[in-house]
Every structure is written in structure tokens, then in C-alpha cells.
CSV table of C-alpha atoms and ligand atoms in Angstrom, one decimal:
chain,number,residue,atom,x,y,z
A,1,MET,CA,-28.0,-29.9,0.0
A,2,SER,CA,-26.7,-29.1,-3.4
A,3,ASP,CA,-23.6,-26.9,-3.6
A,4,LEU,CA,-23.9,-23.0,-3.8
A,5,ARG,CA,-23.0,-21.7,-7.1
A,6,ILE,CA,-20.8,-18.9,-6.7
A,7,ALA,CA,-19.5,-16.6,-9.5
A,8,ILE,CA,-16.4,-14.7,-9.5
A,9,VAL,CA,-16.4,-11.3,-10.9
A,10,GLY,CA,-12.6,-10.3,-11.8
A,11,ALA,CA,-10.0,-13.0,-12.4
A,12,GLY,CA,-7.1,-11.2,-11.4
A,13,ILE,CA,-4.7,-11.8,-8.5
A,14,ILE,CA,-7.1,-12.2,-5.9
A,15,GLY,CA,-9.7,-13.7,-7.8
A,16,HIS,CA,-7.2,-16.5,-8.6
A,17,THR,CA,-6.9,-17.0,-5.1
A,18,HIS,CA,-10.7,-17.1,-4.5
A,19,ALA,CA,-10.8,-19.5,-7.4
A,20,ALA,CA,-8.6,-21.9,-5.6
A,21,THR,CA,-10.3,-21.5,-2.3
A,22,LEU,CA,-13.6,-22.2,-3.6
A,23,ALA,CA,-12.2,-25.7,-4.6
A,24,ASP,CA,-11.1,-26.6,-1.2
A,25,VAL,CA,-14.1,-25.9,0.7
A,26,ARG,CA,-17.2,-28.3,1.0
A,27,GLY,CA,-20.6,-27.1,-0.1
A,28,VAL,CA,-19.9,-24.4,-2.5
A,29,ALA,CA,-18.7,-24.5,-6.2
A,30,LEU,CA,-17.2,-21.9,-8.6
A,31,SER,CA,-20.1,-22.0,-11.5
A,32,ALA,CA,-19.0,-19.2,-13.7
A,33,VAL,CA,-16.1,-16.3,-14.1
A,34,VAL,CA,-16.8,-12.7,-15.3
A,35,ASP,CA,-14.2,-10.7,-16.7
A,36,PRO,CA,-14.2,-8.5,-20.0
A,37,ILE,CA,-10.2,-8.9,-20.3
A,38,ALA,CA,-8.8,-12.1,-18.3
A,39,GLY,CA,-10.2,-15.1,-16.9
A,40,ALA,CA,-10.2,-18.1,-19.5
A,41,ASP,CA,-7.4,-19.8,-17.5
A,42,VAL,CA,-9.7,-20.5,-14.6
A,43,ALA,CA,-12.8,-20.8,-16.3
A,44,GLU,CA,-11.3,-23.5,-18.3
A,45,ARG,CA,-9.6,-25.2,-15.0
A,46,HIS,CA,-13.2,-25.5,-13.5
A,47,GLY,CA,-15.2,-26.2,-16.5
A,48,VAL,CA,-17.1,-23.1,-15.9
A,49,PRO,CA,-18.3,-20.4,-18.5
A,50,LEU,CA,-16.7,-17.2,-18.9
A,51,PHE,CA,-18.9,-14.0,-19.4
A,52,THR,CA,-17.6,-10.3,-20.3
A,53,ASP,CA,-20.2,-8.7,-17.9
A,54,VAL,CA,-22.3,-9.0,-14.9
A,55,GLY,CA,-25.5,-8.6,-17.1
A,56,ALA,CA,-24.6,-11.8,-18.9
A,57,LEU,CA,-24.3,-13.7,-15.8
A,58,LEU,CA,-27.3,-12.8,-14.4
A,59,ASP,CA,-29.2,-13.6,-17.8
A,60,ALA,CA,-27.7,-17.1,-17.9
A,61,GLY,CA,-28.9,-17.6,-14.2
A,62,VAL,CA,-25.8,-19.8,-13.1
A,63,ALA,CA,-25.1,-18.2,-9.8
A,64,ASP,CA,-26.6,-18.1,-6.5
A,65,ALA,CA,-23.8,-15.9,-5.3
A,66,ALA,CA,-20.8,-13.9,-6.1
A,67,ILE,CA,-17.5,-12.7,-5.4
A,68,VAL,CA,-16.8,-9.3,-6.6
A,69,ALA,CA,-13.0,-9.2,-6.9
A,70,SER,CA,-12.6,-6.4,-10.0
A,71,PRO,CA,-10.8,-3.2,-9.6
A,72,ASN,CA,-12.1,-0.6,-7.3
A,73,ASP,CA,-13.7,1.7,-9.4
A,74,THR,CA,-16.2,-1.0,-10.7
A,75,HIS,CA,-17.1,-2.3,-7.1
A,76,VAL,CA,-20.1,0.0,-6.9
A,77,PRO,CA,-22.0,-0.8,-10.1
A,78,ILE,CA,-21.1,-4.3,-10.2
A,79,THR,CA,-22.4,-5.2,-6.7
A,80,SER,CA,-25.5,-2.8,-7.1
A,81,ALA,CA,-26.8,-5.0,-10.0
A,82,LEU,CA,-25.8,-8.4,-8.4
A,83,LEU,CA,-27.7,-7.2,-5.1
A,84,ARG,CA,-30.9,-5.9,-7.1
A,85,ALA,CA,-30.9,-9.6,-8.8
A,86,GLY,CA,-31.0,-11.0,-5.4
A,87,LEU,CA,-27.1,-12.3,-5.2
A,88,PRO,CA,-25.3,-12.0,-2.1
A,89,VAL,CA,-21.8,-10.6,-2.7
A,90,LEU,CA,-18.3,-11.3,-1.3
A,91,LEU,CA,-17.0,-7.8,-2.1
A,92,GLU,CA,-13.4,-7.1,-1.9
A,93,LYS,CA,-12.1,-4.0,-0.2
A,94,PRO,CA,-12.0,-1.0,-0.7
A,95,VAL,CA,-15.7,-1.5,-1.0
A,96,ALA,CA,-15.9,1.8,-3.3
A,97,ASN,CA,-13.8,4.4,-4.7
A,98,SER,CA,-15.7,7.2,-2.4
A,99,VAL,CA,-17.2,7.1,1.3
A,100,ALA,CA,-20.3,8.8,-0.7
A,101,ASP,CA,-20.2,6.2,-3.3
A,102,GLY,CA,-19.9,3.5,-0.5
A,103,GLU,CA,-22.9,5.0,1.3
A,104,ALA,CA,-24.9,4.8,-1.9
A,105,LEU,CA,-23.9,1.1,-1.7
A,106,ILE,CA,-25.1,0.7,1.5
A,107,ALA,CA,-28.5,2.3,0.6
A,108,VAL,CA,-28.9,-0.7,-2.2
A,109,ALA,CA,-28.0,-3.4,0.4
A,110,GLU,CA,-30.9,-1.8,2.5
A,111,GLU,CA,-33.3,-1.5,-0.2
A,112,THR,CA,-32.9,-5.1,-1.5
A,113,GLY,CA,-31.9,-6.7,1.8
A,114,VAL,CA,-29.5,-9.0,0.1
A,115,PRO,CA,-26.2,-9.4,2.2
A,116,VAL,CA,-22.7,-8.2,1.5
A,117,LEU,CA,-19.6,-9.8,3.2
A,118,VAL,CA,-16.8,-7.4,2.8
A,119,GLY,CA,-13.4,-9.2,1.9
A,120,HIS,CA,-11.3,-8.4,4.9
A,121,HIS,CA,-10.4,-11.7,5.1
A,122,ARG,CA,-7.9,-11.6,8.4
A,123,ARG,CA,-10.7,-11.2,10.6
A,124,HIS,CA,-11.4,-14.8,9.6
A,125,ASN,CA,-7.7,-15.8,10.6
A,126,PRO,CA,-7.6,-17.5,13.9
A,127,ILE,CA,-4.7,-15.4,15.2
A,128,ILE,CA,-7.1,-12.1,14.9
A,129,LYS,CA,-9.7,-14.2,16.8
A,130,ALA,CA,-7.1,-14.7,19.4
A,131,ALA,CA,-6.0,-11.5,19.8
A,132,LYS,CA,-9.5,-9.9,19.9
A,133,ALA,CA,-10.8,-12.6,22.5
A,134,ALA,CA,-7.3,-11.3,24.7
A,135,ILE,CA,-8.2,-7.8,23.9
A,136,THR,CA,-12.0,-8.1,24.7
A,137,ALA,CA,-11.5,-9.8,27.8
A,138,GLY,CA,-9.4,-6.8,29.1
A,139,ARG,CA,-6.1,-9.0,29.0
A,140,LEU,CA,-4.1,-6.0,27.8
A,141,GLY,CA,-6.2,-3.0,29.7
A,142,ASP,CA,-6.9,-0.1,27.7
A,143,LEU,CA,-4.8,0.6,24.7
A,144,VAL,CA,-2.2,3.2,25.1
A,145,THR,CA,-0.1,2.6,22.2
A,146,ALA,CA,-0.3,0.8,19.0
A,147,THR,CA,2.7,0.7,16.3
A,148,VAL,CA,1.9,-0.6,12.8
A,149,ASN,CA,4.2,-1.2,10.1
A,150,SER,CA,3.9,-2.3,6.6
A,151,THR,CA,7.0,-2.5,4.2
A,152,LEU,CA,5.6,-3.8,1.0
A,153,ALA,CA,8.2,-3.4,-1.6
A,154,LYS,CA,6.1,-4.3,-4.7
A,155,PRO,CA,7.8,-5.3,-8.1
A,156,SER,CA,7.8,-2.6,-11.3
A,157,SER,CA,5.4,-5.4,-13.0
A,158,TYR,CA,2.8,-5.1,-10.5
A,159,PHE,CA,2.5,-1.4,-11.5
A,160,ASP,CA,2.2,-2.2,-15.1
A,161,VAL,CA,-1.6,-2.7,-14.2
A,162,ALA,CA,-3.1,1.0,-14.9
A,163,TRP,CA,-5.5,1.2,-11.6
A,164,ARG,CA,-2.6,0.5,-9.2
A,165,ARG,CA,-0.9,3.8,-10.3
A,166,GLY,CA,-3.8,6.3,-10.5
A,167,SER,CA,-4.7,8.4,-7.5
A,168,ALA,CA,-8.2,7.5,-7.9
A,169,SER,CA,-8.4,3.7,-6.8
A,170,GLY,CA,-4.5,2.8,-6.6
A,171,GLY,CA,-2.0,3.4,-3.8
A,172,PRO,CA,-1.1,1.7,-0.6
A,173,LEU,CA,-3.3,3.4,1.3
A,174,SER,CA,-6.7,1.9,-0.3
A,175,ILE,CA,-5.2,-1.3,-1.4
A,176,ASN,CA,-3.3,-2.6,1.7
A,177,LEU,CA,-3.6,-0.1,4.8
A,178,ILE,CA,-7.2,-0.4,4.7
A,179,HIS,CA,-6.7,-4.0,6.1
A,180,GLU,CA,-5.0,-2.6,9.0
A,181,ILE,CA,-7.4,0.0,9.7
A,182,ASP,CA,-10.2,-2.9,9.6
A,183,LEU,CA,-8.0,-4.6,12.5
A,184,LEU,CA,-7.1,-1.9,14.5
A,185,ARG,CA,-11.1,-0.7,14.4
A,186,HIS,CA,-11.9,-4.2,15.4
A,187,PHE,CA,-9.6,-4.3,18.2
A,188,TRP,CA,-9.7,-0.8,19.7
A,189,GLY,CA,-12.9,1.0,18.3
A,190,GLU,CA,-13.4,4.2,16.4
A,191,VAL,CA,-11.1,6.5,15.2
A,192,ALA,CA,-11.7,10.2,16.4
A,193,GLU,CA,-8.8,12.2,14.7
A,194,VAL,CA,-6.2,11.5,12.2
A,195,ARG,CA,-2.8,13.1,11.2
A,196,ALA,CA,-1.0,12.1,8.4
A,197,PHE,CA,1.9,12.6,5.5
A,198,ALA,CA,2.2,10.7,2.3
A,199,SER,CA,4.9,10.9,-0.6
A,200,ASN,CA,5.0,9.9,-3.9
A,201,HIS,CA,8.9,10.4,-3.9
A,202,HIS,CA,10.3,6.6,-4.5
A,203,ARG,CA,7.7,5.7,-7.5
A,204,GLY,CA,6.6,9.0,-8.9
A,205,PHE,CA,3.1,8.3,-9.6
A,206,ASP,CA,0.1,10.3,-9.3
A,207,VAL,CA,-0.7,8.2,-5.9
A,208,GLU,CA,1.4,8.0,-2.6
A,209,ASP,CA,4.0,5.2,-2.3
A,210,THR,CA,4.5,6.0,1.5
A,211,ALA,CA,2.6,7.2,4.1
A,212,ALA,CA,2.7,7.7,7.8
A,213,ALA,CA,-0.4,8.4,10.2
A,214,ILE,CA,-1.4,9.0,13.5
A,215,LEU,CA,-4.4,7.9,14.6
A,216,VAL,CA,-6.3,8.9,17.8
A,217,PHE,CA,-9.1,6.7,19.1
A,218,ALA,CA,-12.2,7.5,20.7
A,219,SER,CA,-11.0,5.4,23.8
A,220,GLY,CA,-7.9,7.4,24.0
A,221,GLY,CA,-5.2,5.1,22.7
A,222,ILE,CA,-2.8,6.4,20.0
A,223,ALA,CA,-1.5,4.8,17.2
A,224,THR,CA,1.3,5.2,14.7
A,225,LEU,CA,1.2,3.5,11.1
A,226,THR,CA,3.6,3.6,8.4
A,227,ILE,CA,3.3,1.9,5.0
A,228,SER,CA,5.2,2.2,1.9
A,229,ASP,CA,5.1,0.0,-1.3
A,230,ALA,CA,8.7,0.9,-2.0
A,231,ALA,CA,10.3,0.2,1.4
A,232,THR,CA,12.0,-3.0,1.4
A,233,GLY,CA,11.4,-4.9,4.9
A,234,PRO,CA,10.0,-8.0,6.3
A,235,TRP,CA,7.4,-5.6,8.8
A,236,ALA,CA,4.1,-6.3,7.4
A,237,TRP,CA,1.2,-8.4,8.0
A,238,ASP,CA,1.2,-9.7,4.4
A,239,VAL,CA,4.9,-11.2,4.8
A,240,THR,CA,4.7,-12.3,8.4
A,241,ALA,CA,1.5,-14.1,8.9
A,242,GLY,CA,1.9,-16.9,6.4
A,243,GLU,CA,-1.9,-16.2,5.4
A,244,ASN,CA,-1.1,-17.0,1.6
A,245,PRO,CA,1.9,-19.3,1.1
A,246,ALA,CA,1.2,-19.3,-2.7
A,247,ARG,CA,2.1,-15.6,-3.1
A,248,PHE,CA,4.0,-14.4,0.1
A,249,PRO,CA,7.0,-15.6,2.2
A,250,ALA,CA,6.1,-15.7,5.9
A,251,HIS,CA,9.3,-13.9,7.9
A,252,ASP,CA,9.9,-14.6,11.5
A,253,THR,CA,9.1,-11.0,13.2
A,254,ILE,CA,6.1,-8.7,13.7
A,255,ALA,CA,4.1,-6.1,12.0
A,256,HIS,CA,1.8,-5.0,14.8
A,257,ALA,CA,2.2,-3.9,18.7
A,258,TYR,CA,0.0,-3.2,21.2
A,259,ALA,CA,0.7,-1.6,24.5
A,260,GLY,CA,-2.2,-1.4,27.2
A,261,THR,CA,-2.1,-0.3,30.7
A,262,LEU,CA,-1.8,-3.9,31.9
A,263,ALA,CA,0.3,-5.7,29.4
A,264,ALA,CA,1.4,-5.7,25.7
A,265,LEU,CA,0.8,-7.8,22.6
A,266,SER,CA,2.4,-8.4,19.1
A,267,LEU,CA,1.1,-9.8,16.0
A,268,PRO,CA,1.3,-12.1,14.0
A,269,ASP,CA,3.6,-13.9,16.6
A,270,LEU,CA,0.9,-13.5,19.5
A,271,ALA,CA,3.3,-12.6,21.8
A,272,PHE,CA,2.0,-11.5,25.1
A,273,TRP,CA,4.0,-9.4,27.6
A,274,ARG,CA,3.2,-8.9,30.6
A,275,PRO,CA,4.5,-7.8,34.3
A,276,ALA,CA,4.3,-10.1,37.3
A,277,ASP,CA,2.9,-7.1,39.4
A,278,GLU,CA,2.3,-3.5,39.0
A,279,PRO,CA,3.6,-2.6,35.3
A,280,ASP,CA,7.2,-1.0,36.1
A,281,TRP,CA,9.7,-0.2,33.2
A,282,THR,CA,12.5,-1.6,35.6
A,283,VAL,CA,11.2,-4.9,36.0
A,284,ARG,CA,11.4,-7.8,33.5
A,285,MET,CA,8.2,-9.0,32.1
A,286,THR,CA,7.3,-12.7,31.2
A,287,ARG,CA,7.0,-13.6,27.6
A,288,GLY,CA,4.1,-16.1,26.5
A,289,THR,CA,2.2,-16.8,23.5
A,290,LEU,CA,-1.3,-16.7,23.1
A,291,PRO,CA,-3.0,-20.0,22.0
A,292,CYS,CA,-4.0,-20.6,18.5
A,293,THR,CA,-4.6,-23.1,15.8
A,294,PRO,CA,-3.6,-21.9,12.7
A,295,ALA,CA,-6.2,-21.9,9.7
A,296,ASP,CA,-6.3,-20.4,6.1
A,297,PRO,CA,-8.7,-17.3,6.7
A,298,TYR,CA,-9.5,-17.4,3.0
A,299,ILE,CA,-11.1,-20.8,3.6
A,300,GLY,CA,-12.8,-19.5,6.6
A,301,GLN,CA,-13.7,-16.6,4.9
A,302,ILE,CA,-15.7,-18.8,2.0
A,303,GLU,CA,-17.0,-21.0,4.6
A,304,HIS,CA,-18.5,-18.0,6.3
A,305,PHE,CA,-19.7,-16.4,3.1
A,306,ALA,CA,-21.8,-19.6,2.2
A,307,ALA,CA,-23.4,-19.5,5.7
A,308,VAL,CA,-24.2,-15.6,4.6
A,309,ALA,CA,-25.5,-16.6,1.5
A,310,ARG,CA,-27.7,-19.4,2.6
A,311,GLY,CA,-29.2,-17.0,5.4
A,312,ASN,CA,-27.7,-18.8,8.2
A,313,ALA,CA,-25.1,-16.0,9.6
A,314,SER,CA,-24.9,-12.2,9.6
A,315,PRO,CA,-21.8,-10.9,7.8
A,316,LEU,CA,-18.6,-11.0,10.2
A,317,VAL,CA,-17.5,-7.8,8.2
A,318,SER,CA,-20.5,-5.6,7.1
A,319,LEU,CA,-20.8,-3.0,4.2
A,320,ALA,CA,-20.9,-0.2,7.3
A,321,ASP,CA,-17.4,-1.7,8.7
A,322,GLY,CA,-16.0,-1.3,4.8
A,323,VAL,CA,-17.1,2.3,4.6
A,324,ALA,CA,-16.0,3.1,7.9
A,325,ASN,CA,-12.6,1.8,7.3
A,326,MET,CA,-12.7,4.1,3.9
A,327,ARG,CA,-13.6,6.9,6.1
A,328,VAL,CA,-10.3,6.4,8.2
A,329,ILE,CA,-8.3,6.3,4.9
A,330,GLU,CA,-10.1,9.3,3.6
A,331,ALA,CA,-9.4,11.2,6.5
A,332,ILE,CA,-5.8,10.1,6.2
A,333,LYS,CA,-5.6,11.2,2.6
A,334,THR,CA,-7.5,14.4,3.7
A,335,SER,CA,-4.7,15.2,6.4
A,336,ALA,CA,-1.8,14.5,4.2
A,337,ALA,CA,-3.0,16.7,1.6
A,338,ASN,CA,-4.2,19.7,3.9
A,339,GLY,CA,-1.3,19.3,6.5
A,340,ALA,CA,-4.1,19.6,9.1
A,341,PRO,CA,-6.0,17.0,11.6
A,342,ALA,CA,-9.3,15.4,9.9
A,343,GLN,CA,-11.8,13.6,11.8
A,344,PRO,CA,-12.9,10.4,10.0
A,345,MET,CA,-15.9,9.7,12.0
A,346,ARG,CA,-19.5,11.0,13.2
A,347,LEU,CA,-18.9,10.0,16.5
B,1,NAD,N1,-8.3,-9.2,0.2
B,1,NAD,C1,-7.2,-9.6,0.1
B,1,NAD,O1,-6.3,-10.2,0.0
B,1,NAD,C2,-6.7,-8.4,-1.8
B,1,NAD,C3,-5.7,-8.8,-2.2
B,1,NAD,C4,-5.5,-8.3,-3.4
B,1,NAD,C5,-6.6,-7.2,-3.9
B,1,NAD,N2,-7.6,-7.3,-3.2
B,1,NAD,C6,-8.9,-6.5,-3.9
B,1,NAD,O2,-9.3,-7.2,-4.8
B,1,NAD,C7,-9.5,-6.5,-6.0
B,1,NAD,C8,-8.9,-6.7,-7.3
B,1,NAD,O3,-7.5,-6.5,-7.1
B,1,NAD,P1,-6.2,-7.5,-7.9
B,1,NAD,O4,-5.1,-7.0,-7.5
B,1,NAD,O5,-6.6,-9.0,-7.9
B,1,NAD,O6,-6.8,-6.7,-9.4
B,1,NAD,P2,-6.4,-7.3,-11.1
B,1,NAD,O7,-5.9,-6.2,-11.6
B,1,NAD,O8,-5.2,-8.2,-10.6
B,1,NAD,O9,-7.5,-7.8,-11.3
B,1,NAD,C9,-8.8,-7.6,-11.5
B,1,NAD,C10,-9.8,-8.1,-12.7
B,1,NAD,O10,-10.8,-7.7,-13.0
B,1,NAD,C11,-10.9,-7.6,-14.3
B,1,NAD,N3,-12.0,-6.5,-14.5
B,1,NAD,C12,-12.1,-5.4,-15.0
B,1,NAD,N4,-12.9,-4.6,-15.0
B,1,NAD,C13,-14.0,-5.6,-14.8
B,1,NAD,C14,-15.2,-5.5,-14.8
B,1,NAD,N5,-16.2,-4.2,-15.2
B,1,NAD,N6,-15.8,-6.7,-14.5
B,1,NAD,C15,-15.2,-8.0,-14.3
B,1,NAD,N7,-14.0,-8.1,-14.1
B,1,NAD,C16,-13.3,-6.9,-14.6
B,1,NAD,C17,-9.6,-7.3,-15.1
B,1,NAD,O11,-9.7,-7.9,-16.2
B,1,NAD,C18,-8.7,-8.1,-14.0
B,1,NAD,O12,-8.8,-9.7,-14.6
B,1,NAD,C19,-9.2,-5.0,-5.7
B,1,NAD,O13,-10.6,-4.1,-5.1
B,1,NAD,C20,-8.2,-4.9,-4.4
B,1,NAD,O14,-7.9,-4.2,-3.5
B,1,NAD,C21,-8.0,-7.9,-2.3
């Protein structure tokens, strides 16, 4: 079987990660780069053509599938053009700039019947698979509380790129917290209600730099989440899980803590705390670790995308998931703006 020819649209930070990952996966090959400004380095390193827009890529006929890793506000038009040309897409998150635009993209995907995998890469991480298996097996009981921290102090150079500063497509809620929302929905189901606060006090951009949200799940569990791209600290998935050693350190601490009616689990260390008998806060619990063999989730994601593009698998993270995650983020923003609860889902 010949290699699946994959084009990368958007050769920025994550585009470079995808290009490096494609080189590590058998059965796929980077076949082109599309970027109106950058990308010459990646194209040259891999010996593939560079195009300035998706139309030129499609005219050249050099791709069987594409990864869309351009700024958020370009996701819907670019992905629509690729789907209409019959190319399966691995689409970075957030899938659109608004829920309405995301729903329009779902309509294009349904009309064309061409698959979209959303780039919530953590779902391909064996840590997440181990946690999901334990939760699904009922080992924690029902979710009572979840605590999620994201201290993501970014260097000032990160904000040289205009789209990351604007309220339309930037901010740690849309760029980062959406990954946590995806995991929480994956583990615990849909979110019924949200209350949130957001602040731009530390960076002074239009968009928030810091936010706190309380999510009430349809199942009754309650989660508290804090996130900031101005807060210095080791408590975030990105800087504890060791997923992307080329970009991030892996501090030896936790980012997520789940407490159920029966037991507790933290991530990414997979520490599993359980009582010997009936739960009782006066009795010492035992600490174990859920078994897990580490693997690179970006590689797992590309392997899965190749299977999706070849028609051998359905997307593990669907476009509907991507839009549902955006609904929760929009509810967080609405609640923060209005000082009132907001409901993300049509339950
Ligand atoms: N899954 C992850 O781990 C992860 C990590 C980082 C970013 N992301 C997402 O990936 C996307 C890109 O983020 P980034 O930080 O790499 O951005 P970036 O700004 O570093 O790179 C974006 C690139 O897209 C190019 N571009 C702009 N308009 C384009 C167009 N019309 N067609 C093709 N290319 C175009 C830019 O020139 C730039 O090179 C965002 O949606 C972001 O949320 C995902």
C-alpha cells in the first residue's frame, strides 16, 4: 500500500509538531505545506512543495488528506474547501471561532460525507485511555468533584502573533481550556450549567488571561477549573504529562484531581486512592497507580487519522465533539461576561 499523502495547512508551532510526527509514522508522508507567510523551512526540510493557499494545493492534486493547523478564524473556510474536494481532515481545536460556525462546518461534513478528526490529541494518550477505562468500569463510583488547574505562564514573545491577543480567536479559554473540557466531557458526560469569572488584569489584552469556572454535570458532579496564561506554576496538563518534550517540561505534580463516591484519581500521574472499606475520612486510604505504557499521543493521533482517512476507523474525536466542547467554552465566556449562570447544552 502506498503512503497516505498528507498536506499541512498552517506551518506554525503545532504545524511543525505535526510535520515532525508525520516523519515518525509508517504509511503516511508529508506531501505539501500550505502557508501564506511561513513554511519554507518545513517544506525544504521534507522536500515537498509550498503553496500559499488551499486552492493551489487542491489544483496540484498532491494530497490525499490534510491537517489544518492554521489560526482559529481560518478553520471553517479552509476545512470546508478540503472536505468539498474529498480530502479527510485532521482539524486543530477549537474547530471554529463560534458555535454557529462550527455547526455550519458540521453541515458541510454531513453533506460531503468526508470525515473530520478533531485535534484533541490527549485522547490518544495511554494515560487518558487508562483513566477512561477505570472511570467507565465504575472504579471511582459517581463523580462528586473534579479539580482542574492550568497554570500556563507564556513568554511575552508568544503574544507577538496578533490572533493570540484578540478576543475573537485568542485567549486561554479557547486555546487551552478547551482541551480540559474535552477530557471532562469524555470522562463525565455533558455539562448542564456553568458559572465563571474571567479577567484580563495581568496582560491587559482584549481577551482574558485568567479565568475560573464551575461546571455542573448532568450526572450531578461538580468541577472547578482555573486557567491562566499569566500564572507561573507547574500545575497544568501541558507541563506535567510529558506529551511534547521538544516544547514542554514534565513537572512531577498533578493537574487534574477527580473524587468519586468510591475512590479518587489524579492525572497525569494516574494515582488511584481508595479506602479498604466504606469511605471514611478518618481512615487512611491506600495509594496505587493505574497501569499504563507511555506513548506519544501525537503519533497515536496521526496513526488514527490515517485509519480514518483510509475508511478503516471512525474519528475518535468527532466534529460534533469539537463543537460540543466549544459550547461549554462559549457558556463560560457568557457567564463571565454576564455574571450569571449559563447552559451550554441542549440536553
Ligand atoms: N493540539 C495542540 O496541541 C495545539 C497546540 C497549539 C496550537 N493548536 C491549534 O493549532 C492552530 C494553530 O496554532 P499555532 O499556535 O500553531 O499558530 P501559529 O500562529 O504558530 O501558526 C499558524 C500558521 O498558520 C499560517 N496561516 C495563517 N493564515 C493561513 C491560511 N489562510 N492558510 C494557511 N496557513 C495560514 C500562519 O502563517 C502560521 O504560520 C490553532 O487553532 C491552535 O488552537 C493546537
